[in-house]
Coordinates of N, CA and C in Angstrom, one line a residue:
M101 N -122.7 24.5 -19.0 CA -122.5 24.0 -17.7 C -121.6 22.8 -17.6
G102 N -121.9 21.8 -18.2 CA -121.1 20.6 -18.2 C -119.7 20.9 -18.9
T103 N -119.7 21.8 -20.0 CA -118.4 21.9 -20.6 C -117.6 22.7 -19.8
K104 N -118.1 23.5 -19.0 CA -117.2 24.4 -17.7 C -116.7 23.7 -16.7
T105 N -117.4 22.4 -16.5 CA -117.0 21.7 -15.4 C -115.8 20.9 -16.1
V106 N -116.0 20.4 -17.2 CA -114.9 19.9 -17.9 C -113.4 20.7 -17.9
D107 N -113.7 22.0 -18.2 CA -112.7 22.6 -18.3 C -112.0 23.1 -17.0
E108 N -112.9 23.5 -16.0 CA -112.1 23.3 -15.0 C -111.6 22.1 -14.3
T109 N -112.0 21.1 -14.6 CA -111.3 19.7 -14.0 C -110.2 19.6 -14.7
G110 N -110.1 20.2 -15.9 CA -108.9 20.0 -16.9 C -107.8 20.8 -16.5
A111 N -108.2 22.2 -16.1 CA -107.4 23.2 -15.8 C -106.9 22.6 -14.4
E112 N -107.8 22.3 -13.5 CA -107.3 21.9 -12.3 C -106.0 20.7 -12.5
T113 N -106.4 19.7 -13.3 CA -105.3 18.5 -13.4 C -104.2 19.0 -13.9
G114 N -104.1 19.7 -15.1 CA -103.0 20.5 -15.7 C -102.2 21.2 -14.6
T115 N -103.1 22.0 -13.9 CA -102.0 22.8 -12.8 C -101.4 21.8 -11.8
E116 N -102.1 20.7 -11.4 CA -101.4 19.9 -10.4 C -100.3 18.9 -11.3
A117 N -100.3 18.6 -12.5 CA -99.5 18.1 -13.5 C -98.0 19.1 -13.4
E118 N -98.3 20.3 -13.7 CA -97.2 21.0 -13.8 C -96.5 21.3 -12.6
R119 N -97.4 21.3 -11.4 CA -96.8 21.4 -10.1 C -95.8 20.2 -9.9
D120 N -96.6 19.3 -10.0 CA -95.7 17.9 -9.8 C -94.2 17.8 -10.7
E121 N -94.2 18.3 -12.1 CA -93.2 18.5 -12.6 C -92.0 19.5 -12.3
R122 N -92.7 20.6 -11.7 CA -91.6 21.4 -11.1 C -91.0 21.0 -9.8
N123 N -92.2 20.5 -9.1 CA -91.3 19.7 -7.9 C -90.3 18.7 -8.3
L124 N -90.4 17.8 -9.3 CA -89.7 17.0 -9.6 C -88.3 17.5 -10.1
D125 N -88.3 18.5 -10.9 CA -87.2 19.3 -11.6 C -86.2 19.9 -10.3
V126 N -87.2 20.4 -9.3 CA -86.3 21.0 -8.1 C -85.6 20.1 -7.2
T127 N -86.2 18.8 -7.4 CA -85.8 17.5 -6.4 C -84.5 17.1 -7.2
K128 N -84.5 17.3 -8.6 CA -83.4 16.6 -9.4 C -82.4 17.5 -9.2
A129 N -82.7 18.9 -9.2 CA -81.6 20.2 -9.2 C -81.2 20.0 -7.8
D130 N -81.6 19.9 -6.7 CA -81.1 19.9 -5.4 C -79.9 18.4 -5.3
A131 N -80.6 17.5 -6.0 CA -79.9 16.0 -6.1 C -78.5 16.3 -6.9
A132 N -78.5 17.0 -8.0 CA -77.4 17.3 -8.7 C -76.6 18.3 -7.9
G133 N -77.1 19.2 -7.5 CA -76.2 20.3 -6.4 C -75.6 19.7 -5.4
T134 N -76.2 18.7 -4.5 CA -75.8 18.2 -3.4 C -74.8 17.0 -3.8
S135 N -74.6 16.6 -5.1 CA -73.6 15.5 -5.7 C -72.4 16.4 -6.0
T136 N -72.5 17.4 -6.7 CA -71.8 18.4 -7.1 C -71.0 19.2 -5.9
D137 N -71.6 19.5 -4.6 CA -71.1 19.9 -3.4 C -70.2 18.9 -2.9
E138 N -70.6 17.6 -2.8 CA -69.8 16.8 -2.2 C -68.7 16.3 -3.0
G139 N -68.6 16.4 -4.1 CA -67.6 16.2 -4.8 C -66.5 17.3 -4.9
T140 N -66.7 18.8 -5.0 CA -65.8 19.8 -4.9 C -66.2 20.8 -4.0
G141 N -66.8 20.4 -2.8 CA -67.0 21.2 -1.6 C -65.6 21.4 -0.9
P142 N -65.9 22.6 0.3 CA -64.4 22.4 1.2 C -64.3 21.3 2.0
A143 N -65.7 20.4 2.2 CA -64.9 19.1 3.0 C -64.0 18.1 1.8
A144 N -64.5 18.1 0.7 CA -63.7 17.3 -0.3 C -62.3 18.0 -0.2
D145 N -62.3 19.2 -0.4 CA -60.9 19.8 -0.5 C -60.2 19.4 1.0
A146 N -60.5 19.5 2.0 CA -60.0 19.1 3.2 C -59.6 17.7 3.2
E147 N -60.4 16.8 2.8 CA -60.0 15.3 2.8 C -58.7 15.2 1.9
E148 N -58.9 15.8 0.8 CA -57.8 15.4 -0.1 C -56.3 16.0 0.4
R149 N -56.6 17.0 1.2 CA -55.5 17.8 1.8 C -54.9 16.6 2.9
N150 N -55.9 16.4 3.4 CA -55.3 15.2 4.7 C -54.7 14.1 3.9
E151 N -55.4 13.5 3.1 CA -54.8 12.4 2.3 C -53.3 12.8 1.8
D152 N -53.1 14.0 1.3 CA -51.8 14.4 0.7 C -50.8 14.2 1.8
V153 N -51.2 14.9 2.9 CA -50.4 15.0 4.1 C -49.8 13.7 4.6
E154 N -50.8 12.7 4.8 CA -50.7 11.5 5.2 C -49.6 10.9 4.2
E155 N -49.7 11.1 3.0 CA -49.0 10.4 1.7 C -47.3 11.0 2.5
R156 N -47.4 12.1 2.4 CA -46.0 12.7 2.7 C -45.3 12.1 3.7
D157 N -46.0 12.3 5.0 CA -45.5 11.8 6.3 C -45.2 10.2 6.0
E158 N -45.9 9.4 5.4 CA -45.7 7.9 5.1 C -44.1 7.9 4.3
A159 N -44.1 8.8 3.2 CA -42.9 8.8 2.4 C -41.7 9.2 3.3
D160 N -41.8 10.2 4.2 CA -40.8 10.6 5.2 C -40.3 9.7 6.2
A161 N -41.3 8.9 6.7 CA -40.9 8.0 7.3 C -40.2 6.6 7.0
D162 N -40.7 6.5 5.7 CA -40.0 5.3 4.5 C -38.2 5.9 4.5
L163 N -38.5 7.2 4.0 CA -37.0 7.4 3.7 C -36.2 7.7 5.0
A164 N -36.6 7.9 6.2 CA -35.9 7.9 7.6 C -35.4 6.6 7.8
A165 N -36.3 5.6 7.7 CA -36.0 4.4 8.0 C -34.9 3.7 7.1
L166 N -35.1 4.2 5.8 CA -34.0 3.8 4.7 C -32.8 4.3 5.1
D167 N -32.6 5.7 5.6 CA -31.5 6.4 5.9 C -30.7 5.5 7.3
E168 N -31.5 5.3 8.2 CA -31.1 4.5 9.2 C -30.6 3.3 9.2
S169 N -31.1 2.5 8.2 CA -30.4 1.1 7.7 C -29.3 1.2 7.0
E170 N -29.5 2.2 6.0 CA -28.1 2.3 5.3 C -26.8 2.8 6.3
A171 N -27.3 4.0 7.2 CA -26.3 3.9 8.2 C -25.6 3.1 9.0
G172 N -26.7 2.1 9.2 CA -26.1 0.9 10.3 C -25.2 0.1 9.5
R173 N -25.7 -0.2 8.3 CA -25.0 -1.1 7.5 C -23.7 -0.4 6.8
D174 N -23.6 1.0 6.6 CA -22.3 1.6 6.1 C -21.1 1.7 7.1
G175 N -21.7 2.1 8.5 CA -20.5 2.4 9.2 C -20.8 2.3 10.8
G176 N -22.1 2.0 11.1 CA -22.5 1.6 12.5 C -21.9 0.6 13.1
V177 N -22.0 -0.4 12.5 CA -21.3 -1.9 13.0 C -19.9 -1.7 13.2
G178 N -19.3 -1.3 12.4 CA -17.9 -1.1 12.0 C -17.4 -0.2 13.4
Q179 N -18.1 1.0 13.4 CA -17.6 1.9 14.4 C -17.8 1.5 15.6
G180 N -18.9 0.9 16.0 CA -19.5 0.2 17.4 C -18.5 -0.9 17.6
A181 N -17.9 -1.8 17.0 CA -16.7 -2.9 17.1 C -15.5 -2.0 17.2
A182 N -15.4 -1.1 16.5 CA -14.0 -0.2 16.7 C -13.8 0.4 18.2
A183 N -15.2 0.9 18.4 CA -15.0 1.7 20.2 C -15.0 0.6 20.9
V184 N -15.6 -0.5 20.8 CA -15.5 -1.7 21.8 C -13.9 -2.2 22.2
V185 N -13.3 -2.3 20.7 CA -11.8 -2.9 20.7 C -11.0 -1.9 21.8
S186 N -11.3 -0.6 21.3 CA -10.7 0.6 21.8 C -10.9 0.6 23.3
A187 N -11.9 0.3 23.8 CA -12.2 0.4 25.6 C -11.6 -1.0 25.9
A188 N -11.6 -2.2 25.2 CA -10.8 -3.2 25.6 C -9.3 -3.4 25.8
L189 N -8.8 -2.5 24.9 CA -7.5 -2.4 24.8 C -6.9 -1.3 26.0
G190 N -7.9 -0.3 26.1 CA -7.4 0.6 27.3 C -7.4 -0.1 28.7
L191 N -8.6 -1.3 28.8 CA -8.5 -1.9 29.9 C -7.2 -2.8 30.0
V192 N -6.9 -3.4 28.8 CA -5.8 -4.3 29.0 C -4.5 -3.5 29.5
S193 N -4.3 -2.2 28.9 CA -3.3 -1.6 29.2 C -3.3 -1.3 30.8
L194 N -4.0 -1.3 31.3 CA -4.1 -1.1 32.8 C -4.0 -2.3 33.6
T195 N -4.4 -3.5 33.3 CA -4.6 -4.8 34.0 C -3.5 -5.8 33.5
G196 N -2.8 -5.4 32.3 CA -1.7 -6.4 31.8 C -2.3 -7.5 30.9
S197 N -1.7 -8.3 30.4 CA -1.9 -9.4 29.4 C -0.9 -10.2 29.4
W198 N -1.1 -11.3 28.6 CA -0.2 -12.4 28.7 C 1.1 -11.9 28.1
V199 N 0.9 -10.9 26.9 CA 2.2 -10.5 26.3 C 3.1 -9.9 27.0
S200 N 2.6 -8.7 28.1 CA 3.3 -8.2 29.0 C 4.0 -9.3 30.1
T201 N 3.4 -10.2 30.3 CA 3.9 -11.3 31.2 C 4.7 -11.9 30.7
V202 N 4.9 -12.6 29.7 CA 5.8 -13.2 28.9 C 7.1 -12.0 28.5
A203 N 6.8 -11.1 28.4 CA 7.8 -10.1 27.9 C 8.9 -10.0 29.3
A204 N 8.1 -9.4 30.3 CA 8.8 -9.5 31.6 C 9.6 -10.7 32.1
A205 N 8.6 -11.9 31.9 CA 9.6 -13.1 32.3 C 10.8 -13.3 31.7
R206 N 10.8 -13.0 30.1 CA 12.0 -13.3 29.2 C 13.2 -12.4 29.6
E207 N 12.6 -11.0 30.0 CA 13.4 -10.1 30.3 C 14.1 -10.5 31.7
T208 N 13.2 -11.1 32.8 CA 14.0 -11.5 33.9 C 15.1 -12.7 33.5
L209 N 14.8 -13.3 32.8 CA 15.8 -14.6 32.3 C 16.8 -14.2 31.8
V210 N 16.6 -13.1 31.0 CA 17.8 -12.8 30.1 C 18.9 -12.1 31.1
G211 N 18.1 -11.2 32.0 CA 19.1 -10.4 33.0 C 19.9 -11.7 33.9
Q212 N 19.3 -12.6 34.4 CA 19.9 -13.8 35.1 C 20.8 -14.4 34.3
L213 N 20.9 -14.4 32.9 CA 22.1 -15.1 32.2 C 22.9 -14.1 32.0
Q214 N 22.8 -12.8 31.9 CA 23.9 -11.8 31.6 C 24.4 -11.1 32.7
T215 N 24.0 -11.7 34.1 CA 24.6 -11.0 35.1 C 25.2 -11.8 35.9
S216 N 26.6 -11.7 36.1 CA 27.4 -12.4 36.8 C 26.9 -12.4 38.5
S217 N 27.5 -13.8 39.1 CA 27.3 -13.5 40.4 C 27.9 -12.5 41.4
T218 N 29.0 -12.0 40.5 CA 30.0 -11.3 41.3 C 29.6 -9.5 41.2
A219 N 28.5 -9.5 40.3 CA 27.9 -8.1 40.1 C 27.6 -7.4 41.3
S220 N 27.4 -6.1 41.5 CA 26.8 -5.3 42.4 C 25.4 -5.9 42.8
V221 N 24.9 -5.6 43.8 CA 23.6 -5.6 44.1 C 22.7 -4.7 43.3
A222 N 23.2 -3.6 43.2 CA 22.2 -2.4 42.3 C 22.1 -3.1 40.9
T223 N 23.4 -3.6 40.6 CA 23.2 -4.1 39.1 C 22.3 -5.3 39.0
Q224 N 22.5 -6.1 39.8 CA 21.6 -7.4 39.8 C 20.2 -6.9 39.7
V225 N 19.9 -6.1 40.5 CA 18.4 -5.8 40.9 C 18.0 -5.1 39.5
K226 N 18.9 -4.3 39.1 CA 18.2 -3.7 37.8 C 18.3 -4.4 36.6
E227 N 19.1 -5.5 36.4 CA 19.1 -6.5 35.3 C 17.8 -7.4 35.4
V228 N 17.8 -7.7 36.7 CA 16.9 -9.1 36.8 C 15.3 -8.4 37.0
Y229 N 15.0 -7.4 37.9 CA 13.8 -6.6 37.9 C 13.5 -5.6 37.4
G230 N 14.5 -4.7 37.3 CA 14.3 -3.2 36.9 C 13.8 -3.3 35.4
D231 N 14.5 -4.1 34.8 CA 14.2 -4.1 32.9 C 13.0 -4.8 33.2
A232 N 12.5 -5.8 33.8 CA 11.4 -6.6 33.3 C 10.2 -5.7 33.7
W233 N 10.4 -5.0 34.9 CA 9.2 -4.1 35.0 C 9.2 -2.8 33.9
A234 N 10.1 -2.5 33.5 CA 10.2 -1.6 32.2 C 9.7 -2.1 31.1
T235 N 10.0 -3.5 31.0 CA 9.3 -4.1 29.7 C 7.9 -4.2 29.8
T236 N 7.6 -4.5 31.2 CA 5.9 -4.7 31.2 C 5.4 -3.2 30.9
A237 N 6.0 -2.3 31.5 CA 5.4 -0.6 31.5 C 5.3 -0.4 29.8
L238 N 6.5 -0.9 29.4 CA 6.5 -0.5 27.7 C 5.4 -1.3 26.8
V239 N 4.9 -2.7 27.2 CA 4.0 -3.1 26.5 C 2.7 -2.8 26.9
G240 N 2.4 -2.3 28.1 CA 1.3 -1.5 28.6 C 0.9 -0.3 27.8
G241 N 2.1 0.5 27.7 CA 2.1 1.6 27.0 C 1.6 1.7 25.6
L242 N 1.9 0.6 25.0 CA 1.7 0.3 23.5 C 0.5 0.0 23.5
F243 N -0.4 -1.0 24.2 CA -1.8 -1.1 24.1 C -2.4 0.1 24.6
A244 N -2.0 0.8 25.6 CA -2.7 2.4 25.8 C -2.6 3.3 24.5
L245 N -1.5 3.1 23.8 CA -1.4 4.1 22.6 C -2.1 3.7 21.6
V246 N -2.3 2.4 21.1 CA -3.3 1.6 20.3 C -4.9 2.0 20.8
A247 N -5.1 2.1 21.9 CA -6.5 2.2 22.3 C -6.9 3.6 22.2
L248 N -6.0 4.5 22.3 CA -6.1 5.9 22.1 C -6.5 6.3 20.9
I249 N -5.6 5.8 20.0 CA -5.7 6.2 18.5 C -7.1 5.3 17.9
V250 N -7.3 4.3 18.4 CA -8.7 3.8 17.7 C -9.7 4.4 18.2
G251 N -9.7 5.0 19.5 CA -10.9 5.8 20.0 C -11.2 7.0 19.5
V252 N -10.1 7.5 19.2 CA -10.0 9.0 18.3 C -10.6 8.7 17.1
V253 N -10.0 7.6 16.6 CA -10.5 7.5 14.8 C -12.3 7.4 14.9
V254 N -12.6 6.4 15.8 CA -13.9 6.3 16.1 C -14.7 7.6 16.2
L255 N -14.0 8.6 17.1 CA -14.8 9.6 17.2 C -14.8 10.9 16.1
V256 N -13.8 10.8 15.5 CA -13.7 11.8 14.3 C -14.2 11.2 12.9
R257 N -14.8 9.8 13.0 CA -15.0 9.3 11.8 C -16.3 10.0 11.2
P258 N -17.3 10.3 11.9 CA -18.4 10.7 11.2 C -18.1 12.2 10.5
A259 N -17.2 12.8 10.7 CA -16.8 14.3 10.2 C -16.3 13.9 8.6
F260 N -15.9 12.8 8.5 CA -15.4 12.0 7.3 C -16.3 11.3 6.4
G261 N -17.7 11.3 7.0 CA -18.6 10.0 6.5 C -19.6 10.9 5.8
A262 N -20.8 10.3 5.6 CA -21.8 11.0 4.9 C -22.6 11.9 5.8
P263 N -22.7 13.4 5.4 CA -23.4 14.2 6.2 C -24.8 14.0 6.6
G264 N -25.4 14.3 7.7 CA -26.6 14.0 8.1 C -26.9 12.7 8.8
R265 N -25.8 12.1 8.9 CA -25.8 10.7 9.7 C -25.3 10.9 10.9
P266 N -25.9 11.1 12.0 CA -25.3 11.2 13.4 C -24.8 9.8 13.8
Q267 N -23.8 9.7 14.8 CA -23.1 8.7 15.2 C -24.2 8.3 16.4
A268 N -24.2 6.8 16.7 CA -25.2 6.5 17.7 C -24.4 7.0 19.1
A269 N -25.2 7.3 20.2 CA -24.8 7.7 21.4 C -24.1 6.8 22.1
W270 N -24.3 5.3 22.1 CA -23.6 4.3 22.8 C -22.1 4.2 22.1
I271 N -22.1 4.6 20.8 CA -20.8 4.3 20.0 C -19.7 5.4 20.6
K272 N -20.5 6.7 21.0 CA -19.5 7.6 21.2 C -19.2 7.5 22.8
S273 N -20.1 7.1 23.6 CA -19.8 6.7 25.2 C -18.7 5.6 24.9
V274 N -18.7 4.5 24.3 CA -17.8 3.4 24.6 C -16.5 3.9 23.9
A275 N -16.5 4.9 22.7 CA -15.1 5.4 22.2 C -14.5 6.2 23.3
W276 N -15.1 7.0 23.9 CA -14.8 8.1 25.0 C -14.2 7.1 26.0
A277 N -15.1 6.2 26.5 CA -14.3 5.4 27.4 C -12.8 4.7 27.1
G278 N -12.8 4.1 25.8 CA -11.4 3.7 25.3 C -10.4 5.1 25.3
V279 N -10.7 5.9 24.9 CA -9.9 7.2 24.8 C -9.4 7.5 26.3
S280 N -10.1 7.5 27.2 CA -9.9 7.8 28.7 C -8.9 6.7 29.0
L281 N -9.3 5.2 29.1 CA -8.5 4.5 29.3 C -7.3 4.6 28.9
G282 N -7.0 4.7 27.4 CA -5.9 4.9 26.8 C -4.8 5.9 27.3
V283 N -5.7 7.0 27.5 CA -4.8 8.1 28.1 C -4.2 7.9 29.5
V284 N -5.1 7.4 30.4 CA -4.4 6.8 31.9 C -3.5 5.8 31.8
G285 N -3.9 4.8 30.8 CA -2.6 3.7 30.8 C -1.3 4.5 30.1
L286 N -1.6 5.1 29.1 CA -0.1 5.9 28.5 C 0.4 6.5 29.5
V287 N -0.2 7.2 30.5 CA 0.4 8.2 31.3 C 1.4 7.2 32.4
L288 N 0.3 6.2 33.0 CA 0.8 5.4 34.1 C 2.0 4.7 33.4
A289 N 2.0 4.1 32.4 CA 3.2 3.7 31.6 C 4.4 4.5 31.5
V290 N 4.2 5.7 31.0 CA 5.4 6.5 30.8 C 6.1 6.7 32.1
A291 N 5.1 7.1 33.3 CA 5.6 6.9 34.7 C 6.4 6.0 35.2
K292 N 6.1 4.6 34.8 CA 6.6 3.6 35.5 C 8.0 3.4 34.5
Y293 N 7.9 3.4 33.3 CA 9.1 3.4 32.4 C 10.6 4.1 32.7
S294 N 10.0 5.5 33.2 CA 10.9 6.6 33.7 C 11.2 6.5 35.0
D295 N 10.5 5.4 35.9 CA 10.8 5.2 37.2 C 10.5 6.6 38.2
I296 N 9.3 7.4 37.7 CA 9.1 8.3 38.3 C 7.9 7.5 39.3
L297 N 7.3 6.7 38.6 CA 6.3 5.8 39.7 C 6.7 4.4 39.8
L298 N 6.9 3.9 41.1 CA 7.3 2.7 41.5 C 8.5 2.5 41.1
G299 N 9.7 3.1 41.5 CA 11.0 2.9 41.0 C 11.8 2.0 41.5
L300 N 13.0 1.5 41.3 CA 13.9 0.6 42.2 C 14.1 1.3 43.3
P301 N 13.9 0.1 44.2 CA 14.4 0.4 45.8 C 15.9 0.8 45.9
S302 N 16.0 1.5 46.8 CA 17.6 1.8 46.8 C 18.3 0.5 47.4
T303 N 19.6 0.1 47.1 CA 20.2 -0.9 47.6 C 21.9 -0.5 48.3
S304 N 21.6 1.1 48.7 CA 22.8 1.3 49.5 C 22.7 1.3 51.1

């Protein structure tokens, strides 16, 4: 009887021990599976893909910023300055400059010195006033021509530069303004020089 009780107790104790060992093994297996799943599961793959996309986006942004800075250093400043010069020259061709003023005054003086007091009124008007006005138109036309050339060069410059570097919008706008002013100034200068516009008054 006593022996049976010991055996039963030992059997029960052994069964509980075996059950605990199996539970411990299952717990370890679950922990190992969870760790493995966390390292190689779909969530980890998605996170790695997101990190790769972020790295590529950052690299693309850096390259774009570098291209913009290089474009600005290579030709943006020079093209912008040339566009402003073109617009300024076009404006000067319409409003006049000290060069045209001095040239006209000199032509007036030459006409007074070379024209005798006995010359006809028409001759005196032409030599004193007509030639001075023509000189003013000529100088204005030269300014307009330079403005037109500079503006066109600025507009066509990107075609001969590095591909993939667009020209800034404000540079195009200012360059087009210079070209427009140059064309208007050149047309007016030709019209005045040929007496189509504001010709000499009749002396008869």
